[in-house]
XYZ file of C-alpha atoms in Angstrom:
582
model
C 191.634 93.771 143.907
C 191.437 95.452 140.507
C 192.386 93.470 137.478
C 193.533 94.438 134.094
C 192.337 93.330 130.734
C 195.312 91.037 130.358
C 194.543 89.276 133.594
C 190.958 88.893 132.599
C 191.941 87.388 129.296
C 194.316 84.966 130.990
C 191.724 83.981 133.604
C 189.984 80.788 132.339
C 186.885 81.360 134.469
C 186.150 84.887 133.356
C 183.825 84.126 130.423
C 182.291 81.091 132.146
C 181.509 82.995 135.279
C 179.585 85.641 133.307
C 177.657 82.971 131.454
C 176.798 81.162 134.642
C 175.739 84.328 136.377
C 173.423 85.243 133.503
C 171.968 81.776 133.390
C 171.588 81.787 137.126
C 169.820 85.104 137.044
C 167.485 83.758 134.365
C 166.742 80.751 136.482
C 166.111 82.802 139.571
C 163.723 85.027 137.689
C 161.663 81.972 136.846
C 161.478 80.762 140.457
C 158.397 81.474 142.444
C 158.641 84.318 144.902
C 158.352 82.096 147.983
C 161.081 79.578 147.082
C 164.570 79.668 148.701
C 167.535 80.306 146.433
C 170.744 78.444 147.392
C 173.883 80.498 148.021
C 176.550 80.451 145.288
C 179.532 78.162 146.038
C 183.073 79.450 146.189
C 185.214 78.673 143.187
C 188.936 78.457 143.840
C 191.198 80.657 141.805
C 193.380 78.793 139.449
C 196.579 79.841 137.875
C 196.597 81.946 134.802
C 198.700 79.588 132.693
C 195.912 76.990 132.876
C 193.649 79.312 130.956
C 196.098 79.443 128.106
C 195.830 75.715 127.586
C 192.030 75.522 127.744
C 189.882 76.748 124.835
C 187.034 79.265 125.318
C 183.737 77.665 126.432
C 180.645 78.014 124.195
C 177.394 79.348 125.522
C 174.532 76.768 125.573
C 171.943 77.105 122.783
C 168.345 77.680 123.926
C 165.599 76.274 121.607
C 163.089 78.873 120.062
C 160.059 77.795 122.107
C 158.004 80.969 121.451
C 158.294 80.619 117.675
C 157.207 76.968 117.772
C 154.184 77.770 119.896
C 153.097 80.496 117.486
C 153.269 78.179 114.471
C 151.218 75.538 116.272
C 148.475 78.018 117.227
C 148.136 79.306 113.662
C 147.871 75.756 112.342
C 145.155 74.914 114.878
C 143.209 78.071 113.933
C 143.383 77.284 110.230
C 142.338 73.688 110.880
C 139.307 74.930 112.930
C 138.260 77.400 110.223
C 138.471 74.724 107.546
C 136.362 72.287 109.565
C 133.776 74.983 110.306
C 133.558 75.967 106.642
C 133.120 72.351 105.629
C 130.353 71.828 108.206
C 128.510 74.948 107.005
C 128.716 73.791 103.407
C 127.331 70.374 104.325
C 124.467 71.978 106.267
C 123.680 74.334 103.379
C 123.510 71.457 100.904
C 121.276 69.464 103.244
C 118.981 72.495 103.687
C 118.669 73.056 99.935
C 117.862 69.401 99.365
C 115.203 69.482 102.072
C 113.638 72.666 100.665
C 113.441 71.164 97.182
C 111.776 68.055 98.559
C 109.243 70.094 100.554
C 108.436 72.335 97.574
C 107.871 69.335 95.354
C 105.703 67.734 98.025
C 103.559 70.857 98.457
C 103.231 71.233 94.699
C 101.955 67.679 94.402
C 99.514 68.224 97.268
C 98.217 71.415 95.673
C 97.806 69.721 92.326
C 95.946 66.821 93.902
C 93.667 69.224 95.769
C 92.902 71.137 92.557
C 92.050 67.889 90.824
C 89.717 66.793 93.601
C 87.992 70.186 93.695
C 87.459 70.063 89.946
C 85.988 66.569 90.145
C 83.729 67.698 92.996
C 82.517 70.660 90.950
C 81.772 68.367 88.035
C 79.786 66.051 90.285
C 77.851 68.914 91.919
C 76.989 70.351 88.509
C 75.784 66.968 87.363
C 73.637 66.475 90.453
C 72.114 69.937 90.155
C 71.162 69.375 86.556
C 69.410 66.108 87.410
C 67.884 67.130 90.750
C 64.732 68.897 89.389
C 63.880 65.896 87.213
C 64.505 63.551 90.134
C 62.180 65.529 92.395
C 59.509 65.662 89.703
C 59.764 61.878 89.363
C 59.459 61.461 93.123
C 56.324 63.603 93.209
C 54.866 61.613 90.317
C 55.226 58.319 92.206
C 58.358 56.887 90.609
C 61.264 57.509 92.986
C 63.088 54.366 91.969
C 63.933 55.691 88.511
C 65.343 58.937 89.817
C 67.362 57.116 92.457
C 68.929 54.820 89.900
C 69.733 57.767 87.660
C 71.426 59.608 90.491
C 73.440 56.532 91.382
C 74.960 56.510 87.914
C 76.660 59.805 88.731
C 78.597 58.432 91.680
C 82.366 58.299 90.989
C 82.755 54.959 92.796
C 81.007 53.052 90.003
C 82.980 51.011 87.446
C 84.738 52.912 84.649
C 82.180 51.628 82.156
C 79.673 54.231 83.358
C 82.150 57.047 82.663
C 83.081 58.444 79.305
C 86.070 60.284 77.974
C 85.298 63.908 77.149
C 86.710 63.976 73.622
C 84.999 61.093 71.762
C 81.523 61.560 73.289
C 81.179 65.323 73.003
C 79.796 65.269 69.468
C 77.410 62.409 70.215
C 76.126 64.130 73.340
C 75.591 67.345 71.388
C 73.556 65.510 68.733
C 71.462 63.787 71.376
C 70.839 67.104 73.133
C 69.675 68.754 69.929
C 67.262 65.912 69.181
C 65.735 65.697 72.656
C 65.611 69.451 73.254
C 67.127 69.182 76.737
C 70.351 70.649 78.126
C 73.532 68.655 78.054
C 76.504 69.566 80.219
C 79.683 69.154 78.232
C 82.692 67.845 80.222
C 85.474 70.378 80.434
C 89.110 69.242 80.167
C 91.217 69.976 83.171
C 93.793 72.000 81.265
C 91.117 74.588 80.498
C 90.678 75.418 84.167
C 94.149 74.841 85.598
C 96.820 77.503 85.511
C 100.305 76.975 84.035
C 101.779 77.093 87.542
C 99.660 74.114 88.569
C 100.273 72.238 85.341
C 104.086 72.216 85.701
C 105.180 72.810 89.287
C 108.954 73.266 89.418
C 109.402 71.135 86.326
C 108.861 67.939 88.307
C 108.342 64.909 86.031
C 106.434 63.060 88.776
C 103.427 65.306 88.185
C 102.962 64.106 84.613
C 103.511 60.503 85.570
C 100.952 60.589 88.375
C 98.433 57.741 87.985
C 95.617 59.847 89.413
C 95.645 62.162 86.390
C 95.884 59.329 83.940
C 92.680 57.770 85.299
C 90.611 60.957 85.495
C 87.075 60.620 84.097
C 84.351 63.197 83.599
C 80.613 62.648 83.630
C 78.582 63.997 80.699
C 75.142 64.614 82.152
C 72.087 63.969 80.020
C 68.913 65.109 81.798
C 66.804 63.066 79.384
C 67.930 59.924 81.192
C 66.646 61.269 84.498
C 63.090 61.978 83.375
C 61.059 61.209 80.308
C 59.509 64.666 80.094
C 60.880 67.786 81.731
C 58.433 70.025 83.646
C 57.714 73.430 82.135
C 59.962 76.106 83.575
C 62.843 78.434 83.037
C 65.345 75.592 83.126
C 64.076 74.201 79.818
C 66.421 76.470 77.887
C 69.407 74.749 76.351
C 72.954 75.346 77.383
C 73.840 76.841 74.033
C 71.186 79.525 74.436
C 72.461 80.429 77.882
C 75.994 80.608 76.516
C 74.842 82.999 73.798
C 73.106 85.173 76.377
C 76.213 85.222 78.540
C 78.394 86.126 75.572
C 76.097 88.985 74.629
C 76.054 90.241 78.190
C 79.828 90.039 78.463
C 80.272 91.958 75.228
C 77.935 94.783 76.259
C 79.096 95.052 79.875
C 82.591 94.954 81.397
C 83.845 91.625 82.672
C 84.097 92.886 86.248
C 82.397 95.983 87.546
C 83.807 97.574 90.653
C 81.349 98.196 93.435
C 81.748 99.930 96.748
C 82.528 97.681 99.666
C 80.527 99.746 102.152
C 79.436 103.304 102.878
C 82.967 104.215 103.974
C 84.477 103.337 100.613
C 85.258 106.686 98.944
C 87.122 105.480 95.870
C 86.470 107.235 92.568
C 84.751 104.558 90.515
C 82.954 106.808 88.003
C 83.956 109.737 85.854
C 81.338 111.925 87.573
C 82.932 111.379 90.970
C 86.382 111.963 89.523
C 85.231 115.216 87.875
C 83.776 116.562 91.123
C 86.938 115.772 93.038
C 89.165 117.246 90.347
C 87.176 120.474 90.215
C 87.767 120.962 93.927
C 91.423 120.096 93.383
C 92.050 122.701 90.677
C 90.053 125.257 92.687
C 92.260 124.456 95.709
C 89.274 123.705 97.961
C 88.868 121.003 100.570
C 85.091 120.729 100.090
C 82.166 122.539 98.482
C 80.660 123.871 101.706
C 81.992 127.368 101.038
C 82.577 128.164 97.372
C 84.610 131.260 96.378
C 83.026 134.390 94.976
C 82.248 134.771 91.312
C 85.116 135.849 89.096
C 84.863 139.006 87.004
C 84.570 138.361 83.290
C 87.855 139.044 81.497
C 90.096 138.693 84.555
C 93.255 136.837 83.452
C 94.362 133.920 85.611
C 97.866 132.514 85.543
C 98.638 128.801 85.261
C 99.661 128.691 88.934
C 96.515 130.417 90.206
C 93.434 128.407 91.221
C 90.522 128.036 88.815
C 87.640 130.463 89.266
C 84.276 130.617 87.478
C 81.641 133.193 86.669
C 78.731 131.580 88.504
C 76.057 133.644 86.785
C 76.859 132.238 83.328
C 77.273 128.882 81.700
C 80.425 127.778 79.852
C 78.691 128.571 76.550
C 77.707 132.067 77.671
C 81.039 133.037 79.213
C 84.390 132.958 77.443
C 86.138 132.800 80.817
C 84.175 129.713 81.857
C 84.914 128.095 78.510
C 88.650 128.622 79.027
C 88.436 127.272 82.574
C 86.593 124.228 81.243
C 89.370 123.469 78.766
C 91.944 123.945 81.507
C 90.140 121.555 83.865
C 89.714 118.851 81.216
C 93.349 119.120 80.163
C 94.563 118.878 83.747
C 92.302 115.888 84.368
C 93.781 114.015 81.407
C 97.307 114.789 82.580
C 96.532 113.463 86.069
C 94.822 110.328 84.829
C 96.852 108.212 87.275
C 94.961 109.694 90.241
C 91.766 107.927 89.155
C 92.955 104.415 88.376
C 89.583 102.805 89.196
C 87.773 104.763 86.462
C 87.646 102.888 83.116
C 89.671 104.319 80.257
C 86.652 104.523 77.968
C 85.096 107.177 80.230
C 87.972 109.566 79.547
C 86.721 110.336 76.069
C 85.893 113.842 74.954
C 82.115 113.472 75.117
C 82.174 111.730 78.488
C 84.434 114.368 80.019
C 82.361 117.266 78.683
C 79.119 115.718 79.910
C 80.593 115.050 83.351
C 81.927 118.613 83.561
C 78.537 120.108 82.665
C 76.829 118.053 85.365
C 79.380 118.990 88.005
C 79.311 122.672 87.031
C 75.501 122.836 87.269
C 75.680 121.312 90.740
C 78.327 123.808 91.848
C 76.249 126.705 90.508
C 73.217 125.565 92.490
C 75.282 125.201 95.640
C 76.811 128.646 95.162
C 73.377 130.246 94.811
C 72.138 128.359 97.881
C 75.104 129.607 99.894
C 74.384 133.216 98.942
C 70.548 133.238 99.081
C 68.431 131.784 101.924
C 65.331 131.196 99.774
C 67.357 129.396 97.126
C 68.996 127.357 99.871
C 65.580 126.306 101.175
C 64.375 125.237 97.739
C 67.627 123.420 97.086
C 67.328 121.570 100.379
C 63.771 120.527 99.572
C 64.817 119.195 96.181
C 67.649 117.243 97.745
C 65.309 115.759 100.345
C 62.852 114.697 97.648
C 65.640 113.075 95.653
C 66.883 111.242 98.740
C 63.345 110.081 99.587
C 62.812 108.715 96.085
C 66.161 106.965 96.206
C 65.278 105.314 99.537
C 61.899 104.109 98.273
C 63.414 102.781 95.082
C 66.072 100.972 97.097
C 63.419 99.320 99.292
C 61.540 98.100 96.231
C 64.727 96.699 94.722
C 65.556 94.867 97.942
C 62.043 93.432 98.085
C 62.265 92.307 94.452
C 65.616 90.636 95.076
C 64.362 88.712 98.103
C 61.253 87.517 96.302
C 63.289 86.474 93.287
C 65.602 84.415 95.515
C 62.620 82.829 97.261
C 61.116 81.877 93.903
C 64.353 80.189 92.916
C 64.034 77.935 95.961
C 60.399 77.006 95.212
C 60.082 74.702 92.213
C 56.325 75.069 92.074
C 56.731 78.608 90.700
C 59.247 77.795 87.949
C 56.801 78.454 85.123
C 57.729 81.309 82.815
C 54.407 83.073 83.374
C 55.622 84.145 86.819
C 58.459 86.137 85.229
C 56.091 89.007 84.513
C 55.163 89.310 88.200
C 58.767 89.800 89.323
C 59.201 93.307 87.952
C 60.023 96.469 89.828
C 56.716 98.086 88.834
C 54.786 95.216 90.466
C 56.301 95.777 93.906
C 54.418 97.808 96.497
C 56.126 100.920 97.832
C 57.132 101.487 101.445
C 56.766 105.168 102.321
C 58.095 106.555 105.584
C 55.652 108.434 107.800
C 55.731 109.887 111.305
C 53.182 108.595 113.775
C 52.366 110.075 117.168
C 51.266 107.928 120.083
C 48.513 109.817 122.000
C 49.182 107.915 125.210
C 52.934 108.385 125.477
C 53.139 111.481 123.242
C 56.076 110.034 121.345
C 56.770 110.221 117.639
C 58.002 107.241 115.673
C 58.946 106.848 112.025
C 57.147 103.915 110.399
C 56.886 102.580 106.874
C 53.481 102.592 105.208
C 52.960 99.896 102.572
C 51.000 101.148 99.579
C 50.193 98.667 96.857
C 48.971 99.087 93.306
C 45.250 99.028 92.605
C 45.573 96.841 89.528
C 47.088 93.835 91.372
C 44.732 90.874 91.645
C 44.175 88.730 94.689
C 46.010 85.816 93.104
C 49.071 87.962 92.505
C 49.012 89.089 96.122
C 48.823 85.470 97.294
C 51.781 84.665 95.036
C 53.796 87.399 96.749
C 52.607 86.140 100.160
C 53.968 82.662 99.436
C 57.341 84.112 98.439
C 57.475 86.293 101.561
C 56.640 83.320 103.764
C 59.487 81.338 102.232
C 61.837 84.265 102.823
C 60.772 84.565 106.474
C 61.393 80.877 107.093
C 64.915 81.179 105.700
C 65.673 84.361 107.652
C 64.438 82.811 110.901
C 67.448 80.480 110.855
C 69.984 83.260 110.341
C 71.636 85.139 113.235
C 70.140 88.543 113.933
C 72.182 91.652 114.502
C 71.519 95.334 115.023
C 68.146 96.875 115.815
C 66.313 95.186 112.961
C 64.053 96.636 110.314
C 61.454 99.306 110.869
C 57.827 98.405 111.419
C 55.703 98.059 108.288
C 52.008 98.981 108.304
C 49.394 98.540 105.619
C 48.213 101.803 104.136
C 45.875 102.892 101.362
C 46.537 102.018 97.761
C 48.402 104.381 95.513
C 46.343 107.169 94.039
C 45.881 107.689 90.338
C 45.753 105.264 87.473
C 48.950 103.243 87.423
C 49.184 100.841 84.510
C 50.769 97.414 84.964
C 54.115 96.823 83.255
C 54.459 94.967 80.007
C 54.687 91.211 80.382
C 52.066 90.585 83.086
C 49.432 87.898 82.620
C 45.694 88.477 82.644
C 45.247 86.663 85.967
C 47.568 89.206 87.639
C 45.166 92.112 86.955
C 42.112 92.674 89.133
C 38.752 92.276 87.382
C 37.222 95.035 89.456
C 39.982 97.441 88.430
C 39.548 96.435 84.784
C 35.828 97.177 84.942
C 36.447 100.533 86.592
C 39.034 101.538 83.990
C 36.790 100.422 81.146
C 33.981 102.644 82.396
C 36.043 105.747 83.139
C 38.964 105.528 80.696
C 38.209 103.475 77.654
C 41.480 104.443 75.974
C 43.430 102.932 78.855
C 41.553 99.675 78.433
C 42.716 99.514 74.828
C 46.307 100.113 75.894
C 46.216 97.088 78.199
C 45.903 94.776 75.212
C 49.518 95.472 74.311
C 50.641 94.968 77.916
C 49.043 91.634 78.785
C 50.991 88.572 77.652
C 49.381 85.233 78.515
C 51.321 81.977 78.326
C 49.817 78.992 76.565
C 49.315 75.898 78.665
C 49.225 77.680 82.034
C 46.441 76.700 84.425
C 46.013 78.618 87.678
C 44.216 75.675 89.245
C 47.554 73.860 89.493
C 48.651 76.302 92.193
C 46.450 75.963 95.281
C 48.563 78.501 97.185
C 47.143 81.256 95.003
C 43.517 80.380 95.956
C 40.622 81.006 93.592
C 39.868 84.068 91.525
C 37.195 86.519 92.634
C 34.992 88.676 90.423
C 35.177 91.541 92.923
C 38.894 91.903 93.633
C 40.630 94.802 95.284
C 43.826 95.507 97.179
C 43.005 94.078 100.586
C 44.383 91.747 103.204
C 44.478 88.136 102.002
C 41.986 85.805 103.673
C 44.664 83.195 104.360
C 45.675 83.514 108.000
C 48.844 82.031 109.393
C 49.486 81.205 113.019
C 52.422 83.604 113.062
C 50.253 86.574 112.091
C 48.730 88.777 114.778
C 45.149 89.778 114.144
C 44.304 93.408 114.823
C 40.938 95.068 115.257
C 39.503 97.448 112.703
C 40.025 100.387 115.040
C 43.767 99.855 114.982
C 45.678 101.828 112.406
C 48.586 99.395 112.143
C 49.488 95.744 112.491
C 52.545 93.697 113.295
C 55.740 93.517 111.313
C 55.188 89.959 110.144
C 51.640 90.644 109.007
C 52.842 93.716 107.142
C 55.423 91.713 105.234
C 52.752 89.241 104.176
C 50.650 91.990 102.584
C 53.443 93.788 100.788
C-alpha cells in the first residue's frame, strides 16, 4: 500500500526501521558464510498519533576502531626503531673501546719485542767481539779466564756488572785509546727506534713501563778477555772502521740497486736508459732491423721518427748533431720513465757520453745487418767479449768463496794473507770442448790454468780455503744439474807479473830464477810489487807445508781421502780434485 510523505513522517517506526535494517545488514555482512541468519520478526503497526508524542530516535555512535589501530601501530614502529638505534649505538661504542684496547695491546707487544731484539743484538755484538780472544785463550791453555769473561756478558747477572751508557762512554773511550783495542760503545735505544715505536697512540703506559726504566747496555772491552790480542785484521780500532765507512758512504751511494735476477729488465743505468730511449724516438721495438740511412739535409718534423746518417758521426754530420740534441731533450722531458736511474747521471756530460756509446753500437749493428763479412766480424767480437765476461765472473766467484772461507778460519787472519786474495792471483777457468773417442760425444769442460809465478805454499793456502768451502757446501741442499767439470790444464803462457801487495813467500823461487836470467828488467820491477809483513813466520802454518827451492805450478802433494787419483795417461781428473788445484 503506497504511503505519502506525511504518513511516513507521522509513522514513529519509519526512521528506526531504516536504522535497524542498516545495522542488521552490517551485522549480516560480518557473519560467516555458513551461519544461519534468523528471520526478521513482525512489528505491529501502531497508530500515527503515537509518533507525534515520541521524539525522533538517535542513531548509535560507533567508536573509530580503525583510527585507534593505526595510531598504535605507528607508536610500536617508532618504539622499535628507537630501541634498535640505541642498541646499535651501544654496540658501536663497545666496538670502538675494544679496538682501542687491542691497538694499545699490540703497540705494547711490538715495543717490547723491539726492546728485546735490540738487547739481543747488543749481546750478540758483545759476544762476537770477545769470541776470538776467548778462543785464543782456550788454545793457549787458559779456558777458565775466557769462560769467566764471557759469563760477565750474561744479562742475568746482578746490575753491578752493567753500566749506564752515558757516564761510562768517555772512560771506555780513554781506556780503548790507551790499550789500542776496540771498544764497542753502547747505543741508546732512541737512536735505533722509530718515532712510531717511541709513542704508540700517545699511550702513557709506554713511558711508565718498568722494563724500559731498567734497561742496561753492556760496554764490551776486549782487553778484559785476553791480555794480548792475536795479530790479524780485527786489531783495527772501531774509530778507524767508522772513518772507512764514512769515506765509503760519501764516495758511493747509500743503496745501490742491483738486478734481482736475469729476468729483471729495469733501467738502472743511464746507458740502458739511453738505448731504450733511442729505440723509442726511432719508433722501433728492437734493434734487430734498423731503418735505412737518412739522406743528409732531409728535414724531419717533430712528429716524425728520428733517423740518422749511419755513415757519419754526430760531429761529421749536421743532421746527426740535430738528432742528438733532439734525443737528449726528449730524454730529459721524459725523465719520469727512468725513475731507477740516479739524478746525477742526467747531467750534460753523462748524457752525451751515453749517447755516443749507444750510437756507436747502433752503427756497428747497422753495418752488420747490411754486410755479411761485417756481421761475421761483429759476431766474433761479441763472442770474445762474452767469453771474457764469463771467465772474469768465474774468477770473481772463486775469489768471493775463498774470502768467505778465510773469514771462517781464524788461523789465516794475519794481514799478510790479504795480498793473496786478489783477482789477479786467481786461476782462470777456460771452457773447452772435449771429444770422447769411445762414445763419440762432445762435452764442454772447464780447463783450470794457473799462473806460473804462484808458489807451492800459496797453492796450499788456496787448497785449505777450498777444502773449507767444500765442507760447508756439503751440508747445503743441492739443486739443478750442478757445476761443470773442472780439469787441470797447462799454466798460462807469457810472463804474467804478480799484483802489488803479494809477499815474497807467494812467488815461486824457480820462476824468479827464470825471470832473472831471461828478463832482468822484470826482476827489478818485482821489488816494487813485493810487500813483506814484519813478524810473519810461515812455520806457524803447517797447512802450507814447507818451501821448496824448485817450485812450479803442479798438483799439491797433500792427498785427501775425497780426492780421486788418476793415472798420468788420463787427461782429466775429478771435480773435487780440480777444485783443490784451482
